[in-house]
Amino acid sequence: MQNLESSIIGLRSARIELASPENETVVTLFPMIHIGDSAFYEAIRAETPNYGAVLYEGVNGWRARLLISSYRAIPDATRLGLVRQSDALPKSSLGPHAVHADLTEEEFAAAWDRAPFGLRFALMLLSPIYGLYRRHRATRTSIASARSMDDKFSSEEILSWSQDWQKFDNALIHDRDARLLAVLDENIGGSNARSRDKIAIVFGAAHMRAVLDHLLCKRGFVVQETRWMTVISLTN
């Protein structure tokens, strides 16, 4: 199952709706990209107020800001006609039941510090440099291309695995996945006092792999509907 699809027409994100066979809980996944057409974020803003819980991402602190500098430096509508997720989809736009389901600044810092120093130093150095490069050279096509992602790891991702990268991946992906799944379980319908019948997950596409595995394989959810949403159109 694809979470993201890159093609000659642009970049699309799969809105995936899953239902529990045990109760009335429906969970809708919105795999996010940090920069895209304003219409993509507008469609999500229009829908999220209808949910009993909207689980959203976001890590504070200088480490997180440094890492996202690789796309924060990309110009907005003045050149590419794109907007940033952080600007177009702030917490206040997610409706009255927004729930932060990510690590705290302190937790992310602890996970970050467990990664090899050399890898941390390289990323801290290269992220802003790459951001400046993209600021002047990025195009809609370059941002939208080669972004396809399935719910399973590709052969390229498996072959590129290393122990050092795994330690860093724990900070960026796995520790954050664990927090997201814990918050999700607190809100899934059942006897829990915080249960919700309709839950939306507005998180980076890479985290949807863990969510799909958890819901399909461990909680018995079934896919009810899949619909493509255009993140970046290349047909205009």
PDB file of N, CA, C and O in Angstrom, residues 21-62:
ATOM      1  N   PRO A  21     -13.238  -3.648  13.500  1.00  0.00           N
ATOM      2  CA  PRO A  21     -14.370  -4.585  13.462  1.00  0.00           C
ATOM      3  C   PRO A  21     -14.998  -4.806  14.827  1.00  0.00           C
ATOM      4  O   PRO A  21     -16.066  -5.415  14.937  1.00  0.00           O
ATOM      5  N   GLU A  22     -14.342  -4.314  15.889  1.00  0.00           N
ATOM      6  CA  GLU A  22     -14.812  -4.562  17.242  1.00  0.00           C
ATOM      7  C   GLU A  22     -15.702  -3.457  17.793  1.00  0.00           C
ATOM      8  O   GLU A  22     -16.488  -3.684  18.701  1.00  0.00           O
ATOM      9  N   ASN A  23     -15.529  -2.230  17.267  1.00  0.00           N
ATOM     10  CA  ASN A  23     -16.345  -1.121  17.743  1.00  0.00           C
ATOM     11  C   ASN A  23     -16.524  -0.133  16.586  1.00  0.00           C
ATOM     12  O   ASN A  23     -16.262  -0.470  15.439  1.00  0.00           O
ATOM     13  N   GLU A  24     -16.953   1.050  16.880  1.00  0.00           N
ATOM     14  CA  GLU A  24     -17.269   2.015  15.829  1.00  0.00           C
ATOM     15  C   GLU A  24     -16.111   2.959  15.513  1.00  0.00           C
ATOM     16  O   GLU A  24     -16.294   3.957  14.817  1.00  0.00           O
ATOM     17  N   THR A  25     -14.932   2.647  15.997  1.00  0.00           N
ATOM     18  CA  THR A  25     -13.799   3.543  15.785  1.00  0.00           C
ATOM     19  C   THR A  25     -13.354   3.550  14.329  1.00  0.00           C
ATOM     20  O   THR A  25     -13.173   2.495  13.710  1.00  0.00           O
ATOM     21  N   VAL A  26     -13.169   4.745  13.782  1.00  0.00           N
ATOM     22  CA  VAL A  26     -12.617   4.940  12.436  1.00  0.00           C
ATOM     23  C   VAL A  26     -11.398   5.840  12.572  1.00  0.00           C
ATOM     24  O   VAL A  26     -11.464   6.907  13.190  1.00  0.00           O
ATOM     25  N   VAL A  27     -10.275   5.401  12.016  1.00  0.00           N
ATOM     26  CA  VAL A  27      -9.035   6.169  12.047  1.00  0.00           C
ATOM     27  C   VAL A  27      -8.680   6.563  10.618  1.00  0.00           C
ATOM     28  O   VAL A  27      -8.621   5.705   9.731  1.00  0.00           O
ATOM     29  N   THR A  28      -8.440   7.845  10.395  1.00  0.00           N
ATOM     30  CA  THR A  28      -8.088   8.346   9.069  1.00  0.00           C
ATOM     31  C   THR A  28      -6.662   8.882   9.099  1.00  0.00           C
ATOM     32  O   THR A  28      -6.326   9.709   9.943  1.00  0.00           O
ATOM     33  N   LEU A  29      -5.848   8.391   8.170  1.00  0.00           N
ATOM     34  CA  LEU A  29      -4.450   8.803   8.088  1.00  0.00           C
ATOM     35  C   LEU A  29      -4.289   9.869   7.013  1.00  0.00           C
ATOM     36  O   LEU A  29      -4.784   9.718   5.894  1.00  0.00           O
ATOM     37  N   PHE A  30      -3.576  10.928   7.366  1.00  0.00           N
ATOM     38  CA  PHE A  30      -3.218  11.985   6.429  1.00  0.00           C
ATOM     39  C   PHE A  30      -1.693  12.063   6.354  1.00  0.00           C
ATOM     40  O   PHE A  30      -1.076  12.818   7.106  1.00  0.00           O
ATOM     41  N   PRO A  31      -1.043  11.255   5.486  1.00  0.00           N
ATOM     42  CA  PRO A  31       0.425  11.311   5.383  1.00  0.00           C
ATOM     43  C   PRO A  31       0.869  12.691   4.913  1.00  0.00           C
ATOM     44  O   PRO A  31       0.444  13.167   3.860  1.00  0.00           O
ATOM     45  N   MET A  32       1.738  13.320   5.702  1.00  0.00           N
ATOM     46  CA  MET A  32       2.077  14.709   5.452  1.00  0.00           C
ATOM     47  C   MET A  32       3.426  14.867   4.775  1.00  0.00           C
ATOM     48  O   MET A  32       4.354  14.095   4.988  1.00  0.00           O
ATOM     49  N   ILE A  33       3.504  15.912   3.949  1.00  0.00           N
ATOM     50  CA  ILE A  33       4.737  16.414   3.370  1.00  0.00           C
ATOM     51  C   ILE A  33       4.881  17.843   3.869  1.00  0.00           C
ATOM     52  O   ILE A  33       3.908  18.591   3.946  1.00  0.00           O
ATOM     53  N   HIS A  34       6.098  18.252   4.191  1.00  0.00           N
ATOM     54  CA  HIS A  34       6.293  19.534   4.871  1.00  0.00           C
ATOM     55  C   HIS A  34       6.162  20.750   3.955  1.00  0.00           C
ATOM     56  O   HIS A  34       6.155  21.881   4.447  1.00  0.00           O
ATOM     57  N   ILE A  35       6.057  20.546   2.662  1.00  0.00           N
ATOM     58  CA  ILE A  35       5.858  21.668   1.746  1.00  0.00           C
ATOM     59  C   ILE A  35       5.021  21.179   0.578  1.00  0.00           C
ATOM     60  O   ILE A  35       5.194  20.061   0.088  1.00  0.00           O
ATOM     61  N   GLY A  36       4.045  21.995   0.143  1.00  0.00           N
ATOM     62  CA  GLY A  36       3.152  21.566  -0.934  1.00  0.00           C
ATOM     63  C   GLY A  36       2.233  22.689  -1.374  1.00  0.00           C
ATOM     64  O   GLY A  36       2.378  23.848  -0.965  1.00  0.00           O
ATOM     65  N   ASP A  37       1.270  22.336  -2.230  1.00  0.00           N
ATOM     66  CA  ASP A  37       0.285  23.310  -2.693  1.00  0.00           C
ATOM     67  C   ASP A  37      -0.660  23.678  -1.550  1.00  0.00           C
ATOM     68  O   ASP A  37      -1.011  22.829  -0.723  1.00  0.00           O
ATOM     69  N   SER A  38      -1.093  24.915  -1.525  1.00  0.00           N
ATOM     70  CA  SER A  38      -1.985  25.360  -0.450  1.00  0.00           C
ATOM     71  C   SER A  38      -3.288  24.567  -0.435  1.00  0.00           C
ATOM     72  O   SER A  38      -3.864  24.343   0.633  1.00  0.00           O
ATOM     73  N   ALA A  39      -3.750  24.116  -1.612  1.00  0.00           N
ATOM     74  CA  ALA A  39      -5.010  23.372  -1.680  1.00  0.00           C
ATOM     75  C   ALA A  39      -4.948  22.072  -0.884  1.00  0.00           C
ATOM     76  O   ALA A  39      -5.964  21.616  -0.338  1.00  0.00           O
ATOM     77  N   PHE A  40      -3.785  21.457  -0.816  1.00  0.00           N
ATOM     78  CA  PHE A  40      -3.619  20.213  -0.047  1.00  0.00           C
ATOM     79  C   PHE A  40      -3.904  20.462   1.433  1.00  0.00           C
ATOM     80  O   PHE A  40      -4.681  19.745   2.067  1.00  0.00           O
ATOM     81  N   TYR A  41      -3.297  21.483   1.975  1.00  0.00           N
ATOM     82  CA  TYR A  41      -3.486  21.785   3.396  1.00  0.00           C
ATOM     83  C   TYR A  41      -4.884  22.345   3.670  1.00  0.00           C
ATOM     84  O   TYR A  41      -5.459  22.090   4.736  1.00  0.00           O
ATOM     85  N   GLU A  42      -5.439  23.080   2.719  1.00  0.00           N
ATOM     86  CA  GLU A  42      -6.796  23.600   2.883  1.00  0.00           C
ATOM     87  C   GLU A  42      -7.800  22.464   2.993  1.00  0.00           C
ATOM     88  O   GLU A  42      -8.756  22.528   3.783  1.00  0.00           O
ATOM     89  N   ALA A  43      -7.608  21.401   2.200  1.00  0.00           N
ATOM     90  CA  ALA A  43      -8.523  20.257   2.242  1.00  0.00           C
ATOM     91  C   ALA A  43      -8.472  19.570   3.605  1.00  0.00           C
ATOM     92  O   ALA A  43      -9.501  19.130   4.134  1.00  0.00           O
ATOM     93  N   ILE A  44      -7.280  19.477   4.194  1.00  0.00           N
ATOM     94  CA  ILE A  44      -7.151  18.865   5.508  1.00  0.00           C
ATOM     95  C   ILE A  44      -7.765  19.758   6.576  1.00  0.00           C
ATOM     96  O   ILE A  44      -8.475  19.282   7.480  1.00  0.00           O
ATOM     97  N   ARG A  45      -7.529  21.069   6.475  1.00  0.00           N
ATOM     98  CA  ARG A  45      -8.127  22.011   7.435  1.00  0.00           C
ATOM     99  C   ARG A  45      -9.646  21.924   7.419  1.00  0.00           C
ATOM    100  O   ARG A  45     -10.287  22.049   8.463  1.00  0.00           O
ATOM    101  N   ALA A  46     -10.226  21.716   6.247  1.00  0.00           N
ATOM    102  CA  ALA A  46     -11.682  21.655   6.142  1.00  0.00           C
ATOM    103  C   ALA A  46     -12.252  20.396   6.789  1.00  0.00           C
ATOM    104  O   ALA A  46     -13.407  20.382   7.223  1.00  0.00           O
ATOM    105  N   GLU A  47     -11.446  19.356   6.889  1.00  0.00           N
ATOM    106  CA  GLU A  47     -11.947  18.066   7.355  1.00  0.00           C
ATOM    107  C   GLU A  47     -11.683  17.801   8.834  1.00  0.00           C
ATOM    108  O   GLU A  47     -12.499  17.180   9.520  1.00  0.00           O
ATOM    109  N   THR A  48     -10.560  18.240   9.346  1.00  0.00           N
ATOM    110  CA  THR A  48     -10.168  17.842  10.700  1.00  0.00           C
ATOM    111  C   THR A  48     -11.125  18.286  11.817  1.00  0.00           C
ATOM    112  O   THR A  48     -11.221  17.581  12.836  1.00  0.00           O
ATOM    113  N   PRO A  49     -11.845  19.408  11.697  1.00  0.00           N
ATOM    114  CA  PRO A  49     -12.772  19.752  12.792  1.00  0.00           C
ATOM    115  C   PRO A  49     -13.865  18.721  13.015  1.00  0.00           C
ATOM    116  O   PRO A  49     -14.548  18.756  14.049  1.00  0.00           O
ATOM    117  N   ASN A  50     -14.056  17.788  12.076  1.00  0.00           N
ATOM    118  CA  ASN A  50     -15.113  16.784  12.196  1.00  0.00           C
ATOM    119  C   ASN A  50     -14.698  15.578  13.037  1.00  0.00           C
ATOM    120  O   ASN A  50     -15.501  14.672  13.253  1.00  0.00           O
ATOM    121  N   TYR A  51     -13.459  15.559  13.520  1.00  0.00           N
ATOM    122  CA  TYR A  51     -12.957  14.396  14.249  1.00  0.00           C
ATOM    123  C   TYR A  51     -12.977  14.629  15.757  1.00  0.00           C
ATOM    124  O   TYR A  51     -12.824  15.751  16.229  1.00  0.00           O
ATOM    125  N   GLY A  52     -13.146  13.520  16.490  1.00  0.00           N
ATOM    126  CA  GLY A  52     -13.136  13.598  17.939  1.00  0.00           C
ATOM    127  C   GLY A  52     -11.751  13.763  18.516  1.00  0.00           C
ATOM    128  O   GLY A  52     -11.600  14.198  19.657  1.00  0.00           O
ATOM    129  N   ALA A  53     -10.723  13.395  17.736  1.00  0.00           N
ATOM    130  CA  ALA A  53      -9.330  13.601  18.129  1.00  0.00           C
ATOM    131  C   ALA A  53      -8.498  13.737  16.864  1.00  0.00           C
ATOM    132  O   ALA A  53      -8.685  12.972  15.913  1.00  0.00           O
ATOM    133  N   VAL A  54      -7.613  14.704  16.851  1.00  0.00           N
ATOM    134  CA  VAL A  54      -6.700  14.921  15.723  1.00  0.00           C
ATOM    135  C   VAL A  54      -5.285  14.853  16.275  1.00  0.00           C
ATOM    136  O   VAL A  54      -4.839  15.768  16.990  1.00  0.00           O
ATOM    137  N   LEU A  55      -4.576  13.777  15.989  1.00  0.00           N
ATOM    138  CA  LEU A  55      -3.226  13.587  16.498  1.00  0.00           C
ATOM    139  C   LEU A  55      -2.248  14.257  15.537  1.00  0.00           C
ATOM    140  O   LEU A  55      -2.210  13.926  14.354  1.00  0.00           O
ATOM    141  N   TYR A  56      -1.453  15.188  16.057  1.00  0.00           N
ATOM    142  CA  TYR A  56      -0.563  15.950  15.181  1.00  0.00           C
ATOM    143  C   TYR A  56       0.870  15.892  15.675  1.00  0.00           C
ATOM    144  O   TYR A  56       1.150  15.581  16.838  1.00  0.00           O
ATOM    145  N   GLU A  57       1.800  16.187  14.756  1.00  0.00           N
ATOM    146  CA  GLU A  57       3.229  16.098  15.038  1.00  0.00           C
ATOM    147  C   GLU A  57       3.821  17.464  15.348  1.00  0.00           C
ATOM    148  O   GLU A  57       3.211  18.504  15.122  1.00  0.00           O
ATOM    149  N   GLY A  58       5.056  17.424  15.823  1.00  0.00           N
ATOM    150  CA  GLY A  58       5.783  18.657  16.070  1.00  0.00           C
ATOM    151  C   GLY A  58       6.733  18.525  17.232  1.00  0.00           C
ATOM    152  O   GLY A  58       6.319  18.162  18.338  1.00  0.00           O
ATOM    153  N   VAL A  59       8.027  18.767  16.979  1.00  0.00           N
ATOM    154  CA  VAL A  59       9.045  18.729  18.018  1.00  0.00           C
ATOM    155  C   VAL A  59       9.687  20.110  18.115  1.00  0.00           C
ATOM    156  O   VAL A  59      10.077  20.685  17.092  1.00  0.00           O
ATOM    157  N   ASN A  60       9.780  20.650  19.301  1.00  0.00           N
ATOM    158  CA  ASN A  60      10.384  21.959  19.497  1.00  0.00           C
ATOM    159  C   ASN A  60      11.881  21.828  19.776  1.00  0.00           C
ATOM    160  O   ASN A  60      12.391  20.741  20.027  1.00  0.00           O
ATOM    161  N   GLY A  61      12.566  22.963  19.753  1.00  0.00           N
ATOM    162  CA  GLY A  61      13.978  22.974  20.101  1.00  0.00           C
ATOM    163  C   GLY A  61      14.877  23.215  18.902  1.00  0.00           C
ATOM    164  O   GLY A  61      14.467  23.058  17.750  1.00  0.00           O
ATOM    165  N   TRP A  62      16.129  23.596  19.188  1.00  0.00           N
ATOM    166  CA  TRP A  62      17.053  23.976  18.122  1.00  0.00           C
ATOM    167  C   TRP A  62      17.439  22.791  17.246  1.00  0.00           C
ATOM    168  O   TRP A  62      17.706  22.958  16.052  1.00  0.00           O
TER     169      TRP A  62
END
